[in-house]
Backbone as numpy.savetxt, mean C-alpha at the origin, in Angstrom:
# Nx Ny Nz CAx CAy CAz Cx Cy Cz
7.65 39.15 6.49 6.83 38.95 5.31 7.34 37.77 4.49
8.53 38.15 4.37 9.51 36.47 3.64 9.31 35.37 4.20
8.67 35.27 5.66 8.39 33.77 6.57 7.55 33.24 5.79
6.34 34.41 6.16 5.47 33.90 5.91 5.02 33.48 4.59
5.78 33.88 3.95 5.18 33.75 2.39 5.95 32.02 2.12
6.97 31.75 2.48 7.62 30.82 3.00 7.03 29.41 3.44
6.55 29.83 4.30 5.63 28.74 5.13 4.32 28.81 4.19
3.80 29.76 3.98 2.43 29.79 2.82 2.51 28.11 1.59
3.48 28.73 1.39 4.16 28.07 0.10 4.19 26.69 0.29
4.78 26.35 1.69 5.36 25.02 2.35 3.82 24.55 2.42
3.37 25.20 3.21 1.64 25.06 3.53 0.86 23.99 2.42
0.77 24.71 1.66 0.66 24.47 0.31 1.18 23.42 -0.68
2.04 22.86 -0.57 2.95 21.76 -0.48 2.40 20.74 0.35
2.52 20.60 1.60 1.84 20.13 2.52 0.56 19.27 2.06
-0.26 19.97 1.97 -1.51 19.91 1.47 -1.69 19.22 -0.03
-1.06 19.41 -1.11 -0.55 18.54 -2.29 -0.02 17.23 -2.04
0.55 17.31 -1.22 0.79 16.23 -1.19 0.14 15.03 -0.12
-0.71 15.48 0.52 -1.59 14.77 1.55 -2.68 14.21 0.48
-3.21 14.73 -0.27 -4.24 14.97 -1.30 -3.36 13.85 -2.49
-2.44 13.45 -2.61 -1.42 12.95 -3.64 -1.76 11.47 -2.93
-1.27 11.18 -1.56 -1.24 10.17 -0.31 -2.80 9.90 -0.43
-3.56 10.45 -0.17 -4.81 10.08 -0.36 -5.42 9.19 -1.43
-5.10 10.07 -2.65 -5.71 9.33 -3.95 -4.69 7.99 -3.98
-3.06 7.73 -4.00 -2.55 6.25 -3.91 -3.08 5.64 -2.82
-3.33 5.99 -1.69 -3.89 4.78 -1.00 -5.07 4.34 -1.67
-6.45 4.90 -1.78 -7.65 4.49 -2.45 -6.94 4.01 -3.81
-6.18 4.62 -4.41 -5.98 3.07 -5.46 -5.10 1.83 -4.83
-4.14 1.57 -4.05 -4.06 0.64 -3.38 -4.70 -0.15 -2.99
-6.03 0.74 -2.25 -7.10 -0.21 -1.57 -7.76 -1.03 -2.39
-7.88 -0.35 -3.91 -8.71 -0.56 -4.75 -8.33 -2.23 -5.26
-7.04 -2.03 -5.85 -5.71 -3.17 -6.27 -6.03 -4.19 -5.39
-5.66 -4.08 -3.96 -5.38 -4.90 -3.20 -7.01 -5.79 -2.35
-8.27 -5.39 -2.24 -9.41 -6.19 -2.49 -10.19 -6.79 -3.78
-9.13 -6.37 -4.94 -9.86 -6.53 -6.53 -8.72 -7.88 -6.73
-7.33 -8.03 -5.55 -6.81 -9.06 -6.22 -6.95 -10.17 -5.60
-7.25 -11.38 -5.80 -7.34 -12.50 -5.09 -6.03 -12.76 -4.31
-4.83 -12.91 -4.84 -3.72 -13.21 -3.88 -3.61 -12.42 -2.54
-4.09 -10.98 -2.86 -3.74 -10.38 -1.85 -4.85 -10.82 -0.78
-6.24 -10.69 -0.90 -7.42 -11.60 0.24 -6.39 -12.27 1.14
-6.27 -13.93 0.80 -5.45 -14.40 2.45 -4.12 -13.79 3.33
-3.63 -12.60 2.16 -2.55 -12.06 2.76 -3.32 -10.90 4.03
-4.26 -10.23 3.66 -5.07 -8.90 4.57 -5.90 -9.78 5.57
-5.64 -11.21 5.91 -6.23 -11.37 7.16 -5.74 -11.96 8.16
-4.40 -11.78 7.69 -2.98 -11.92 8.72 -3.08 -10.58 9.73
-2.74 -10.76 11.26 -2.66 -9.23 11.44 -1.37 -8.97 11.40
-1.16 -7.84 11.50 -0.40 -6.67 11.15 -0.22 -6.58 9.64
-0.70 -7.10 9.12 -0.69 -7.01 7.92 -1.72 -6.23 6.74
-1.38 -5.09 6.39 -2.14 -4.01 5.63 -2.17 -3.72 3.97
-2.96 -3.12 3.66 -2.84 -2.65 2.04 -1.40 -2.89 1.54
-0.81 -1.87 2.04 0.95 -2.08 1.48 1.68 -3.15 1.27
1.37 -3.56 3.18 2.59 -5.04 3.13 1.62 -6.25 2.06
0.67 -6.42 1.81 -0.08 -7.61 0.94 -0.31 -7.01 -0.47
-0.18 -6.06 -1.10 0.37 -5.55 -2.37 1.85 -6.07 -2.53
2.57 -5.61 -1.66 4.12 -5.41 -1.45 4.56 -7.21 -1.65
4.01 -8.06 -0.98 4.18 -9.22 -0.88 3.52 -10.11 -2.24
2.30 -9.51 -2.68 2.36 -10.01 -3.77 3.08 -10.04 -4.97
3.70 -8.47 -4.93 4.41 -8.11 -6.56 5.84 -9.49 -5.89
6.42 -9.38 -5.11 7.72 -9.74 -5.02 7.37 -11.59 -4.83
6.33 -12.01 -4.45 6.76 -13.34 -4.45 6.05 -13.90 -5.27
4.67 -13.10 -5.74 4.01 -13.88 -6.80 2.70 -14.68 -6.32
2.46 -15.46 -6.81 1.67 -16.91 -6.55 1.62 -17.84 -4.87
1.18 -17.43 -3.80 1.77 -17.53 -2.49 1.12 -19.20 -2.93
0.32 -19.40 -3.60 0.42 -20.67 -3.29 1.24 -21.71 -4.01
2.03 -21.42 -4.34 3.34 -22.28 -4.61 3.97 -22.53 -3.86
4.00 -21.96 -2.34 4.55 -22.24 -0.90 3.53 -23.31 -0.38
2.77 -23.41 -0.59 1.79 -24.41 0.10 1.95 -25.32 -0.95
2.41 -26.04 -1.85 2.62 -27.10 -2.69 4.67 -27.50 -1.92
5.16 -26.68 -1.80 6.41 -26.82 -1.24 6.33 -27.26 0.01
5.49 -26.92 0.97 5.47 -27.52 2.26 4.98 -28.62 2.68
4.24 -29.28 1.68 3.09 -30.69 1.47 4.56 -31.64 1.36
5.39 -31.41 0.94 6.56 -32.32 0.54 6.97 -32.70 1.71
6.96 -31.85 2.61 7.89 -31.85 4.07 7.18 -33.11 4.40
């Protein structure tokens, strides 16, 4: 009876938090086609919601790399 009530519980958990995963991705998705930087990053492949969010907060402005490489 203690398993199961156990696993019920876990169950339950489970499920909270899939439902938690759900709603941040759809706002991710949301973020990441509402922002312009991220566009030329999502048509790289392997490259998804996360990694082109992820890449925007940390480098910023990607086109400040394309003004740096014109120099070369």
């Amino acid at each position: 009876m203690f398993f199961r009530e156990l696993l019920s519980g876990m169950y339950e958990e489970m499920k909270h938090l899939d439902e938690r995963v759900e709603k941040l991705g759809q706002k991710l998705e949301t973020i990441a086609f509402n922002n312009e930087a991220c566009q030329p990053l999502l048509t790289i492949p392997g490259i998804g919601l996360l990694s082109a969010t992820a890449l925007v907060v940390a480098i910023g402005d990607i086109s400040a790399f394309k003004k740096l490489g014109s120099g070369l």
